[in-house]
Structures are given as C-alpha cells and as structure tokens.
Amino acid sequence: MASSRAEKSPAVLETPTALDAGESTPPAPSTSEDADKTLEALGYTPVFKREFSKWSSFSFAMSISGVYGSLMSTWIYGLQAGGAAAIMWSWIIGGAGAWALALSIAEIASAYPSSGAMYFTLKFLAPEEQVPILCWIAGYVNLVGTVTGSAATEYASSQMLLAAISIMSNFSFVPTSNHVVAIMALLVIVHATINTLPTVWLNRLANGYVVFHVSVFVGACACLLAQQKNKHTFEYVFTDFQPTSGWQPSGFAFLFGCLTPAWIMTSADSTARIAEEAKDPSRIVPKAIANATTFTYVVGLLFNLVLVLCMGDPVELLKSPSGQPVAQLFFNAMGRGPAIFFTLCGFVVMNLVAIPGIQSGSRTVFALARDDLLPLSRVWRRISKRSQTPIAAVWVYAVMEITVNLLGLASATAIGAVFNVCTVALNLSYIIPLVCKMAYGRFERGPWHLGKFSTAINIWAVTWNGFMAVIFFFPTTLPVTPENMNYATVVFIFVLIFAIGLWLTHGRHYYIGPRAQATTQSGFEMAIGV
C-alpha cells in the first residue's frame, strides 16, 4: 500500500483488481457519472463529453499506431541498418521493449485517468517536494515528443501521397522537400479542422479505423504473397545481414532498426490522453492500450515477414526514385496499378493516424495549460461552447506541427531528427514516472494492472527504452559528416535547456504541479467558451 501523502489518489481507485486467489474486489466506476466523480477526486472539473466506448477507444489506440502506414514510412531504418535480419530482429527485440513500456503505461493510466496522462501521474508517484520540477520537465519533454511524433506522421503521410503520384508518372515525377512540406501543411490544416468537431463525431470517426486498417493489411499481404514468385527463404529472412553503416562491431547497426517499432508503438499514452472523453476510463483506456499494442506487435511482425520474403534486392529498394522502399517493393512485386492502390491505402492509414494524433496532442496542450505550465495557458485551456473541445489548443498544436516540419526544407537529415526526437522525448517522459513508481512505492493500483509481473515488466521497459534513448542519438553511418549527422541530440539538448531555463526564470516562482482547480494559486479560472 502506498505511503501517506498530502494528496491521495481517489478512493475508488485504491482497491486493485484481484489477481490472487481469494482476493475480493469491490466494483470500480462503470458509468460516465462515476468516471466524472473519479476525475473530480483527482482534482479536476469534467469539461468533456464522455463519448468513447470500449470499441472506439481500442480503434483509437490502433489508429495511433497505424502499423500498416507507419511501418511503410519507417521500414527504411531497418533496411539501412542491415537488411533482412536487421528488419526482423529489430522488430522482435525492439518491439518487445516497446510492448513492455505500453503495458506499464496502461497500468498507470488505469489508476490515474486524466488528459494529463503520464505527466499528471507524477502528482501521485513522486514525493510532494519533487512534483513541481519533475512535472515541469516531464510535461515539456512529453509535449515535444508528442508534437514531433504528430509532425513526423504528417510528413510521412505527405511522402506517401507523393510516392503514389511518382508511381503514377512511371517515376518521371521525383518529389522534392518543397513538395513534401507544402502537402504536409495542407494535410495538417485539414486534420486540425476535423478536430474542431464535437467529441461525438470524433468518436464516430474512430469507430471505423480498425476495420479499414485490418482490411488493407490483409489485402496487401495476400496480394504480395500471391504475386511475388521469387520469394526469399525463411533462412534468408532471419540470417541475411548486410551492414553498411561503418560501425564496429557490425552487429551494432541493427539497433538503429529498432527506431521502427519504437516510433510505431511509443505513443501508447495517446489513448490515455482521451481518458476524460471515455465512458469508463479506468478500465477501457488501459485495455485499449494493452490490446492495441499487443495486436500491433504481432501484426507488425507478420507484415515485416511478408515484406522481407517479397522484397527482392534490398539495394534496389533503397535507391527508389519515390523515396519509399515499400512503395517500390509493391511496384516490383505487383505492378503499377496495385502499387498505386496499396500506397494510397498507406496514405489513408497515415491520415487516420494523424487525425487522432492531433486530438491526443491538443488534449496534452489543454492538460498542461490547465495546470498553468505553458505560456498563455489561459488561452489554450479554453473549451468551446459549440463543440466542447479545446479548439484553441487544436490550432496551436497544428501550428507547432507545421513549424517543426519546416526542418524538411533544410535537409532529409534534419527531418530525420524529428523521428528520433519523438521517440527519445516520449520515452524519457514515460521513464520518469515509471522510475518514481518503483523507487517511492506510492503507486496505488487501478482496476487494470499487471499483478505480480508489474515490477519485472516495469524494469524491462525502463532498462530497454532508456538504453535505446541513448542509441537514437548516435549517427547511423560512419564516418560522421554534416550530411549524415544525427541532429536529434542538438534538438533535444535545446529542449532541455529551454525547459530548465524557463523553470529557473519563471516556473519555480508559481508552478506547483498538477493542481486541484479549487486551489489554483495563480488566480486563473477555467475559461469556458471561445
């Protein structure tokens, strides 16, 4: 049982689900009214409509990973890391680490269901005197990870559309960074506009994500296996390793391929950010995270297997004029028509990742602003009377996405740093509360938890993802040049310096961490209406 503290988690969450024989458990909240009472016990007044059900929450979680489109966008990392074996083993090993992290997030989200997600949980997991500084750093790092993750999704979506156009032109059209950035900005505006709709419409959109996604995945795999006559062997799939990175030992390069599963599965807490819009968040949200991540891990392994079996010459794929190796693979194996179709399907899937991505990201902005962590917090925490959603937060989040992606005008190396920063920043923002959970013993389990395996899974999640956060700062090719330098280190250090500097100059004078609205000391009140 957690030690006493100034603020305890709500009583309804203090009784864990019984996993041991003979242990009885009173029922946890199962209605929207009960969920609202739980949120009030956590310190906040409910402002969202609870529309998300068990299915739509699972579909939302699945759409955030968008394994079909996301894998198409990031498959190049494993391909560059060493080809077939690097692709497969980086997914198996790296995916296991990302899966453990997602399960750990789900367990904590069950206990403290709030739009603040992992940032907010530090209010209960860390000692009271450490809460302000830890929440400040975790909040800013998480926001950067969330923004760069969404920005990378929009950028990849734009690349996929242009790859399909390139195939249509028989590769006479070669996309440039200007094309990608222009399409990206247009897509962000469309996706942000959709996110100004009321929650009931966002819920209806989410309901269909999984059906389309799974249908495309099954169709693509079936067509590839049927039409590619010269398949590789299973021995080739798991043993052919062709390192070209220059790193020694050469096997070290396979770690760079782990960026693919990390990027796809690292946004598990995005579903936790819609906890205030779910009907029974302490059960629905963690189950959605756990089930969707498990499904993504298994389906991603199968998709990787099919792609590697059917990929032909990996060097040819890396030289594709479209800039998308998987789109080139489709073209080589199935011909022009099917390649265009399945690449456009990838584009649609990435859009279905981007829409809930903005919803999740805007809820992050709202939650941070609600606690006065951001400049102009009074603006970003406003809720529209029309849609009952934080429209101002939606649009400032969209502007941040576009701003980040302007790096694409500089170079492909610069935009590559966005993918790395996303993974590193999000992982760090998750590791901080997990370490506090294990170190201070203040965690009180919710209705969904990992039982006796909790600590072991938490340790694996922290160890692996902490290690990979360091690896993702390394340049993927030696010797290092301005063209292949990994600028994620520069971006991340800048973020830390900015967050710490803002804390020293402003935050420490007023910020007390996530707070109950009734005791807000800044004098701000929740603004309803825009």
Short mmCIF file of N, CA and C in Angstrom, two decimals, residues 249-401:
data_model
loop_
_atom_site.label_atom_id
_atom_site.label_comp_id
_atom_site.label_asym_id
_atom_site.label_seq_id
_atom_site.Cartn_x
_atom_site.Cartn_y
_atom_site.Cartn_z
N PRO A 249 31.40 -3.26 -33.51
CA PRO A 249 31.14 -4.39 -34.40
C PRO A 249 29.94 -4.13 -35.30
N SER A 250 29.93 -4.78 -36.44
CA SER A 250 28.90 -4.51 -37.44
C SER A 250 27.49 -4.79 -36.94
N GLY A 251 27.38 -5.76 -36.00
CA GLY A 251 26.06 -6.10 -35.48
C GLY A 251 25.41 -4.97 -34.69
N PHE A 252 26.22 -4.00 -34.26
CA PHE A 252 25.70 -2.86 -33.50
C PHE A 252 24.68 -2.08 -34.34
N ALA A 253 24.86 -2.10 -35.65
CA ALA A 253 24.00 -1.30 -36.53
C ALA A 253 22.54 -1.74 -36.47
N PHE A 254 22.29 -3.01 -36.10
CA PHE A 254 20.91 -3.49 -36.08
C PHE A 254 20.06 -2.67 -35.09
N LEU A 255 20.70 -2.09 -34.08
CA LEU A 255 19.97 -1.31 -33.09
C LEU A 255 19.28 -0.11 -33.71
N PHE A 256 19.85 0.42 -34.78
CA PHE A 256 19.23 1.58 -35.42
C PHE A 256 17.89 1.21 -36.05
N GLY A 257 17.73 -0.06 -36.41
CA GLY A 257 16.46 -0.52 -36.95
C GLY A 257 15.35 -0.53 -35.91
N CYS A 258 15.74 -0.50 -34.62
CA CYS A 258 14.75 -0.52 -33.54
C CYS A 258 13.95 0.77 -33.48
N LEU A 259 14.38 1.79 -34.25
CA LEU A 259 13.60 3.02 -34.30
C LEU A 259 12.22 2.75 -34.89
N THR A 260 12.11 1.77 -35.78
CA THR A 260 10.82 1.48 -36.41
C THR A 260 9.77 1.04 -35.39
N PRO A 261 10.00 -0.05 -34.61
CA PRO A 261 8.98 -0.42 -33.62
C PRO A 261 8.82 0.63 -32.52
N ALA A 262 9.92 1.30 -32.17
CA ALA A 262 9.83 2.32 -31.12
C ALA A 262 8.93 3.46 -31.56
N TRP A 263 9.10 3.93 -32.80
CA TRP A 263 8.29 5.05 -33.29
C TRP A 263 6.83 4.66 -33.44
N ILE A 264 6.59 3.43 -33.88
CA ILE A 264 5.22 2.97 -34.11
C ILE A 264 4.47 2.74 -32.81
N MET A 265 5.16 2.19 -31.80
CA MET A 265 4.49 1.76 -30.57
C MET A 265 4.70 2.72 -29.40
N THR A 266 5.50 3.76 -29.58
CA THR A 266 5.87 4.59 -28.43
C THR A 266 4.79 5.57 -28.01
N SER A 267 3.78 5.77 -28.82
CA SER A 267 2.72 6.73 -28.47
C SER A 267 1.55 6.07 -27.75
N ALA A 268 1.87 5.04 -26.98
CA ALA A 268 0.81 4.29 -26.30
C ALA A 268 -0.01 5.16 -25.35
N ASP A 269 0.62 6.19 -24.79
CA ASP A 269 -0.13 7.01 -23.83
C ASP A 269 -1.09 7.98 -24.53
N SER A 270 -1.08 8.01 -25.86
CA SER A 270 -2.02 8.89 -26.57
C SER A 270 -3.46 8.54 -26.22
N THR A 271 -3.74 7.26 -26.06
CA THR A 271 -5.09 6.84 -25.67
C THR A 271 -5.40 7.29 -24.25
N ALA A 272 -4.39 7.32 -23.39
CA ALA A 272 -4.60 7.79 -22.02
C ALA A 272 -5.02 9.25 -22.00
N ARG A 273 -4.67 10.00 -23.04
CA ARG A 273 -4.99 11.43 -23.07
C ARG A 273 -6.45 11.70 -23.40
N ILE A 274 -7.18 10.69 -23.85
CA ILE A 274 -8.62 10.87 -24.07
C ILE A 274 -9.41 10.25 -22.91
N ALA A 275 -8.73 10.03 -21.77
CA ALA A 275 -9.40 9.42 -20.62
C ALA A 275 -10.61 10.22 -20.17
N GLU A 276 -10.55 11.54 -20.30
CA GLU A 276 -11.67 12.37 -19.86
C GLU A 276 -12.80 12.39 -20.88
N GLU A 277 -12.61 11.69 -22.00
CA GLU A 277 -13.65 11.57 -23.02
C GLU A 277 -14.14 10.13 -23.16
N ALA A 278 -13.62 9.22 -22.31
CA ALA A 278 -14.02 7.81 -22.33
C ALA A 278 -15.05 7.54 -21.23
N LYS A 279 -15.92 6.59 -21.46
CA LYS A 279 -17.04 6.34 -20.54
C LYS A 279 -16.60 5.65 -19.25
N ASP A 280 -15.64 4.76 -19.33
CA ASP A 280 -15.15 4.06 -18.14
C ASP A 280 -13.63 4.00 -18.24
N PRO A 281 -12.96 5.13 -18.10
CA PRO A 281 -11.54 5.22 -18.45
C PRO A 281 -10.61 4.32 -17.66
N SER A 282 -10.92 4.04 -16.41
CA SER A 282 -10.01 3.23 -15.61
C SER A 282 -9.95 1.78 -16.10
N ARG A 283 -10.94 1.36 -16.89
CA ARG A 283 -10.90 0.02 -17.48
C ARG A 283 -10.71 0.08 -19.01
N ILE A 284 -11.48 0.94 -19.64
CA ILE A 284 -11.47 1.00 -21.10
C ILE A 284 -10.12 1.43 -21.64
N VAL A 285 -9.56 2.48 -21.08
CA VAL A 285 -8.31 3.04 -21.60
C VAL A 285 -7.14 2.07 -21.49
N PRO A 286 -6.88 1.47 -20.30
CA PRO A 286 -5.74 0.54 -20.24
C PRO A 286 -5.92 -0.69 -21.11
N LYS A 287 -7.16 -1.20 -21.20
CA LYS A 287 -7.40 -2.35 -22.07
C LYS A 287 -7.16 -1.99 -23.53
N ALA A 288 -7.57 -0.79 -23.92
CA ALA A 288 -7.35 -0.35 -25.30
C ALA A 288 -5.86 -0.26 -25.60
N ILE A 289 -5.09 0.31 -24.66
CA ILE A 289 -3.64 0.43 -24.84
C ILE A 289 -3.00 -0.94 -24.95
N ALA A 290 -3.31 -1.81 -24.00
CA ALA A 290 -2.68 -3.14 -23.96
C ALA A 290 -3.06 -3.98 -25.18
N ASN A 291 -4.34 -4.01 -25.51
CA ASN A 291 -4.80 -4.85 -26.63
C ASN A 291 -4.29 -4.31 -27.97
N ALA A 292 -4.33 -3.00 -28.14
CA ALA A 292 -3.89 -2.42 -29.42
C ALA A 292 -2.38 -2.60 -29.61
N THR A 293 -1.61 -2.43 -28.54
CA THR A 293 -0.17 -2.58 -28.66
C THR A 293 0.22 -4.03 -28.92
N THR A 294 -0.46 -4.95 -28.24
CA THR A 294 -0.21 -6.38 -28.48
C THR A 294 -0.55 -6.74 -29.93
N PHE A 295 -1.69 -6.26 -30.40
CA PHE A 295 -2.09 -6.51 -31.78
C PHE A 295 -1.08 -5.92 -32.76
N THR A 296 -0.63 -4.70 -32.47
CA THR A 296 0.36 -4.04 -33.33
C THR A 296 1.67 -4.82 -33.37
N TYR A 297 2.11 -5.31 -32.24
CA TYR A 297 3.36 -6.07 -32.17
C TYR A 297 3.28 -7.34 -33.04
N VAL A 298 2.18 -8.06 -32.92
CA VAL A 298 2.02 -9.31 -33.68
C VAL A 298 1.82 -9.03 -35.17
N VAL A 299 0.93 -8.08 -35.49
CA VAL A 299 0.66 -7.76 -36.88
C VAL A 299 1.89 -7.16 -37.55
N GLY A 300 2.62 -6.32 -36.81
CA GLY A 300 3.84 -5.74 -37.36
C GLY A 300 4.88 -6.80 -37.69
N LEU A 301 4.99 -7.81 -36.84
CA LEU A 301 5.91 -8.91 -37.11
C LEU A 301 5.52 -9.65 -38.38
N LEU A 302 4.23 -9.91 -38.54
CA LEU A 302 3.75 -10.61 -39.73
C LEU A 302 3.96 -9.78 -40.99
N PHE A 303 3.70 -8.48 -40.90
CA PHE A 303 3.86 -7.60 -42.06
C PHE A 303 5.34 -7.52 -42.45
N ASN A 304 6.21 -7.39 -41.46
CA ASN A 304 7.65 -7.40 -41.73
C ASN A 304 8.07 -8.69 -42.42
N LEU A 305 7.55 -9.80 -41.94
CA LEU A 305 7.90 -11.10 -42.52
C LEU A 305 7.49 -11.16 -43.98
N VAL A 306 6.28 -10.73 -44.29
CA VAL A 306 5.81 -10.75 -45.67
C VAL A 306 6.64 -9.81 -46.54
N LEU A 307 6.93 -8.62 -46.05
CA LEU A 307 7.71 -7.66 -46.83
C LEU A 307 9.11 -8.18 -47.12
N VAL A 308 9.76 -8.77 -46.13
CA VAL A 308 11.12 -9.27 -46.34
C VAL A 308 11.12 -10.47 -47.27
N LEU A 309 10.15 -11.36 -47.13
CA LEU A 309 10.06 -12.50 -48.04
C LEU A 309 9.93 -12.05 -49.49
N CYS A 310 9.24 -10.94 -49.70
CA CYS A 310 8.90 -10.49 -51.06
C CYS A 310 9.73 -9.31 -51.55
N MET A 311 10.77 -8.89 -50.82
CA MET A 311 11.39 -7.61 -51.13
C MET A 311 12.38 -7.64 -52.29
N GLY A 312 12.83 -8.80 -52.72
CA GLY A 312 13.81 -8.83 -53.81
C GLY A 312 15.14 -8.27 -53.35
N ASP A 313 15.75 -7.42 -54.18
CA ASP A 313 17.06 -6.86 -53.88
C ASP A 313 16.90 -5.63 -52.97
N PRO A 314 17.40 -5.69 -51.73
CA PRO A 314 17.24 -4.55 -50.82
C PRO A 314 17.94 -3.28 -51.30
N VAL A 315 19.04 -3.43 -52.02
CA VAL A 315 19.77 -2.26 -52.52
C VAL A 315 18.92 -1.48 -53.52
N GLU A 316 18.19 -2.20 -54.36
CA GLU A 316 17.31 -1.56 -55.33
C GLU A 316 16.22 -0.76 -54.63
N LEU A 317 15.70 -1.30 -53.54
CA LEU A 317 14.64 -0.60 -52.80
C LEU A 317 15.16 0.71 -52.20
N LEU A 318 16.38 0.68 -51.70
CA LEU A 318 16.96 1.89 -51.11
C LEU A 318 17.18 2.99 -52.15
N LYS A 319 17.31 2.61 -53.41
CA LYS A 319 17.55 3.58 -54.48
C LYS A 319 16.27 4.04 -55.18
N SER A 320 15.12 3.69 -54.60
CA SER A 320 13.84 4.01 -55.25
C SER A 320 13.68 5.50 -55.50
N PRO A 321 13.30 5.90 -56.73
CA PRO A 321 13.07 7.32 -57.04
C PRO A 321 11.94 7.92 -56.20
N SER A 322 11.01 7.08 -55.75
CA SER A 322 9.89 7.57 -54.96
C SER A 322 10.29 7.95 -53.54
N GLY A 323 11.44 7.44 -53.09
CA GLY A 323 11.88 7.70 -51.72
C GLY A 323 11.19 6.82 -50.70
N GLN A 324 10.35 5.89 -51.16
CA GLN A 324 9.61 5.00 -50.27
C GLN A 324 9.90 3.54 -50.66
N PRO A 325 10.77 2.84 -49.92
CA PRO A 325 11.13 1.47 -50.28
C PRO A 325 9.95 0.51 -50.37
N VAL A 326 8.98 0.65 -49.48
CA VAL A 326 7.85 -0.28 -49.52
C VAL A 326 6.99 -0.03 -50.75
N ALA A 327 6.80 1.22 -51.11
CA ALA A 327 6.06 1.52 -52.34
C ALA A 327 6.78 0.92 -53.55
N GLN A 328 8.09 1.00 -53.57
CA GLN A 328 8.88 0.39 -54.65
C GLN A 328 8.73 -1.11 -54.63
N LEU A 329 8.70 -1.69 -53.43
CA LEU A 329 8.50 -3.14 -53.30
C LEU A 329 7.16 -3.55 -53.90
N PHE A 330 6.11 -2.78 -53.59
CA PHE A 330 4.80 -3.07 -54.17
C PHE A 330 4.87 -3.03 -55.70
N PHE A 331 5.55 -2.03 -56.22
CA PHE A 331 5.67 -1.87 -57.67
C PHE A 331 6.40 -3.05 -58.29
N ASN A 332 7.51 -3.45 -57.67
CA ASN A 332 8.31 -4.56 -58.21
C ASN A 332 7.56 -5.88 -58.17
N ALA A 333 6.81 -6.10 -57.10
CA ALA A 333 6.16 -7.40 -56.90
C ALA A 333 4.81 -7.50 -57.59
N MET A 334 4.05 -6.39 -57.67
CA MET A 334 2.67 -6.49 -58.12
C MET A 334 2.36 -5.65 -59.36
N GLY A 335 3.25 -4.74 -59.72
CA GLY A 335 2.97 -3.91 -60.87
C GLY A 335 2.44 -2.55 -60.48
N ARG A 336 2.24 -1.72 -61.48
CA ARG A 336 1.94 -0.31 -61.26
C ARG A 336 0.58 -0.08 -60.57
N GLY A 337 -0.48 -0.70 -61.07
CA GLY A 337 -1.82 -0.48 -60.52
C GLY A 337 -1.93 -0.85 -59.05
N PRO A 338 -1.62 -2.10 -58.67
CA PRO A 338 -1.69 -2.47 -57.26
C PRO A 338 -0.76 -1.64 -56.37
N ALA A 339 0.41 -1.28 -56.93
CA ALA A 339 1.34 -0.48 -56.13
C ALA A 339 0.74 0.88 -55.81
N ILE A 340 0.10 1.50 -56.77
CA ILE A 340 -0.56 2.79 -56.53
C ILE A 340 -1.66 2.63 -55.49
N PHE A 341 -2.46 1.58 -55.64
CA PHE A 341 -3.59 1.36 -54.73
C PHE A 341 -3.12 1.17 -53.30
N PHE A 342 -2.17 0.26 -53.09
CA PHE A 342 -1.75 -0.04 -51.71
C PHE A 342 -0.91 1.09 -51.11
N THR A 343 -0.24 1.88 -51.94
CA THR A 343 0.47 3.04 -51.42
C THR A 343 -0.53 4.12 -51.00
N LEU A 344 -1.56 4.31 -51.81
CA LEU A 344 -2.61 5.26 -51.42
C LEU A 344 -3.34 4.80 -50.17
N CYS A 345 -3.49 3.48 -50.02
CA CYS A 345 -4.09 2.95 -48.78
C CYS A 345 -3.21 3.31 -47.58
N GLY A 346 -1.89 3.23 -47.78
CA GLY A 346 -0.98 3.64 -46.72
C GLY A 346 -1.15 5.10 -46.38
N PHE A 347 -1.37 5.91 -47.41
CA PHE A 347 -1.61 7.35 -47.22
C PHE A 347 -2.88 7.57 -46.40
N VAL A 348 -3.93 6.82 -46.71
CA VAL A 348 -5.19 6.96 -45.95
C VAL A 348 -4.97 6.54 -44.50
N VAL A 349 -4.27 5.43 -44.29
CA VAL A 349 -4.00 4.97 -42.92
C VAL A 349 -3.23 6.03 -42.14
N MET A 350 -2.23 6.65 -42.78
CA MET A 350 -1.45 7.68 -42.09
C MET A 350 -2.31 8.90 -41.75
N ASN A 351 -3.31 9.18 -42.57
CA ASN A 351 -4.25 10.24 -42.23
C ASN A 351 -5.09 9.85 -41.01
N LEU A 352 -5.42 8.55 -40.93
CA LEU A 352 -6.18 8.06 -39.78
C LEU A 352 -5.31 7.97 -38.53
N VAL A 353 -4.00 8.07 -38.70
CA VAL A 353 -3.10 8.22 -37.56
C VAL A 353 -3.02 9.69 -37.15
N ALA A 354 -2.97 10.55 -38.14
CA ALA A 354 -2.77 11.98 -37.89
C ALA A 354 -3.97 12.64 -37.22
N ILE A 355 -5.18 12.23 -37.59
CA ILE A 355 -6.38 12.86 -37.02
C ILE A 355 -6.47 12.62 -35.51
N PRO A 356 -6.44 11.36 -35.05
CA PRO A 356 -6.43 11.16 -33.59
C PRO A 356 -5.15 11.67 -32.94
N GLY A 357 -4.06 11.77 -33.73
CA GLY A 357 -2.83 12.32 -33.19
C GLY A 357 -3.00 13.76 -32.75
N ILE A 358 -3.71 14.55 -33.58
CA ILE A 358 -3.98 15.94 -33.20
C ILE A 358 -4.96 16.00 -32.03
N GLN A 359 -5.93 15.11 -32.02
CA GLN A 359 -6.86 15.07 -30.89
C GLN A 359 -6.09 14.81 -29.59
N SER A 360 -5.23 13.81 -29.60
CA SER A 360 -4.44 13.47 -28.43
C SER A 360 -3.49 14.60 -28.06
N GLY A 361 -2.81 15.17 -29.06
CA GLY A 361 -1.86 16.24 -28.80
C GLY A 361 -2.51 17.49 -28.25
N SER A 362 -3.68 17.83 -28.78
CA SER A 362 -4.38 19.02 -28.28
C SER A 362 -4.83 18.81 -26.83
N ARG A 363 -5.16 17.57 -26.47
CA ARG A 363 -5.53 17.29 -25.07
C ARG A 363 -4.31 17.41 -24.17
N THR A 364 -3.13 17.13 -24.71
CA THR A 364 -1.90 17.34 -23.95
C THR A 364 -1.70 18.82 -23.68
N VAL A 365 -1.86 19.65 -24.72
CA VAL A 365 -1.74 21.10 -24.56
C VAL A 365 -2.76 21.60 -23.54
N PHE A 366 -3.99 21.12 -23.67
CA PHE A 366 -5.06 21.51 -22.73
C PHE A 366 -4.68 21.15 -21.30
N ALA A 367 -4.21 19.91 -21.09
CA ALA A 367 -3.90 19.46 -19.73
C ALA A 367 -2.75 20.26 -19.12
N LEU A 368 -1.73 20.55 -19.92
CA LEU A 368 -0.60 21.33 -19.41
C LEU A 368 -1.03 22.77 -19.11
N ALA A 369 -1.88 23.32 -19.99
CA ALA A 369 -2.36 24.69 -19.79
C ALA A 369 -3.29 24.76 -18.57
N ARG A 370 -4.05 23.71 -18.35
CA ARG A 370 -4.94 23.68 -17.19
C ARG A 370 -4.16 23.82 -15.87
N ASP A 371 -2.91 23.35 -15.90
CA ASP A 371 -2.05 23.45 -14.72
C ASP A 371 -1.10 24.65 -14.78
N ASP A 372 -1.33 25.56 -15.74
CA ASP A 372 -0.52 26.77 -15.90
C ASP A 372 0.94 26.47 -16.19
N LEU A 373 1.21 25.43 -16.93
CA LEU A 373 2.59 25.09 -17.26
C LEU A 373 3.07 25.82 -18.51
N LEU A 374 2.15 26.18 -19.41
CA LEU A 374 2.52 26.78 -20.69
C LEU A 374 2.33 28.29 -20.70
N PRO A 375 3.11 29.01 -21.49
CA PRO A 375 2.82 30.44 -21.71
C PRO A 375 1.43 30.59 -22.32
N LEU A 376 0.72 31.63 -21.95
CA LEU A 376 -0.65 31.89 -22.44
C LEU A 376 -1.60 30.74 -22.11
N SER A 377 -1.39 30.10 -20.96
CA SER A 377 -2.23 28.95 -20.58
C SER A 377 -3.71 29.29 -20.58
N ARG A 378 -4.04 30.54 -20.21
CA ARG A 378 -5.46 30.94 -20.15
C ARG A 378 -6.14 30.76 -21.50
N VAL A 379 -5.38 30.92 -22.58
CA VAL A 379 -5.94 30.78 -23.93
C VAL A 379 -6.10 29.31 -24.30
N TRP A 380 -5.05 28.53 -24.06
CA TRP A 380 -5.03 27.15 -24.57
C TRP A 380 -5.95 26.21 -23.80
N ARG A 381 -6.39 26.60 -22.60
CA ARG A 381 -7.27 25.72 -21.84
C ARG A 381 -8.75 26.03 -22.03
N ARG A 382 -9.05 26.96 -22.92
CA ARG A 382 -10.45 27.29 -23.16
C ARG A 382 -11.18 26.15 -23.86
N ILE A 383 -12.43 25.96 -23.49
CA ILE A 383 -13.27 24.93 -24.10
C ILE A 383 -14.39 25.61 -24.89
N SER A 384 -14.55 25.21 -26.13
CA SER A 384 -15.58 25.80 -26.99
C SER A 384 -16.97 25.37 -26.53
N LYS A 385 -17.88 26.33 -26.42
CA LYS A 385 -19.26 26.00 -26.07
C LYS A 385 -19.92 25.16 -27.15
N ARG A 386 -19.54 25.42 -28.40
CA ARG A 386 -20.16 24.70 -29.52
C ARG A 386 -19.78 23.24 -29.56
N SER A 387 -18.49 22.94 -29.49
CA SER A 387 -18.03 21.56 -29.66
C SER A 387 -17.63 20.90 -28.35
N GLN A 388 -17.49 21.70 -27.30
CA GLN A 388 -17.00 21.21 -26.00
C GLN A 388 -15.64 20.53 -26.15
N THR A 389 -14.80 21.12 -27.00
CA THR A 389 -13.42 20.65 -27.20
C THR A 389 -12.49 21.88 -27.14
N PRO A 390 -11.20 21.68 -26.87
CA PRO A 390 -10.27 22.81 -26.77
C PRO A 390 -9.77 23.26 -28.14
N ILE A 391 -10.58 24.03 -28.84
CA ILE A 391 -10.26 24.41 -30.22
C ILE A 391 -8.97 25.23 -30.30
N ALA A 392 -8.75 26.13 -29.36
CA ALA A 392 -7.51 26.92 -29.37
C ALA A 392 -6.30 26.00 -29.26
N ALA A 393 -6.41 24.98 -28.41
CA ALA A 393 -5.31 24.03 -28.25
C ALA A 393 -5.08 23.23 -29.53
N VAL A 394 -6.17 22.91 -30.25
CA VAL A 394 -6.06 22.19 -31.52
C VAL A 394 -5.23 22.99 -32.51
N TRP A 395 -5.53 24.29 -32.64
CA TRP A 395 -4.86 25.09 -33.66
C TRP A 395 -3.42 25.45 -33.29
N VAL A 396 -3.15 25.67 -32.01
CA VAL A 396 -1.76 25.95 -31.66
C VAL A 396 -0.91 24.68 -31.83
N TYR A 397 -1.52 23.53 -31.59
CA TYR A 397 -0.82 22.27 -31.81
C TYR A 397 -0.53 22.08 -33.30
N ALA A 398 -1.49 22.41 -34.15
CA ALA A 398 -1.30 22.29 -35.59
C ALA A 398 -0.18 23.21 -36.07
N VAL A 399 -0.14 24.43 -35.53
CA VAL A 399 0.92 25.37 -35.90
C VAL A 399 2.29 24.82 -35.49
N MET A 400 2.37 24.19 -34.32
CA MET A 400 3.63 23.61 -33.87
C MET A 400 4.07 22.47 -34.80
N GLU A 401 3.13 21.66 -35.26
CA GLU A 401 3.44 20.58 -36.20
C GLU A 401 4.07 21.15 -37.48
#
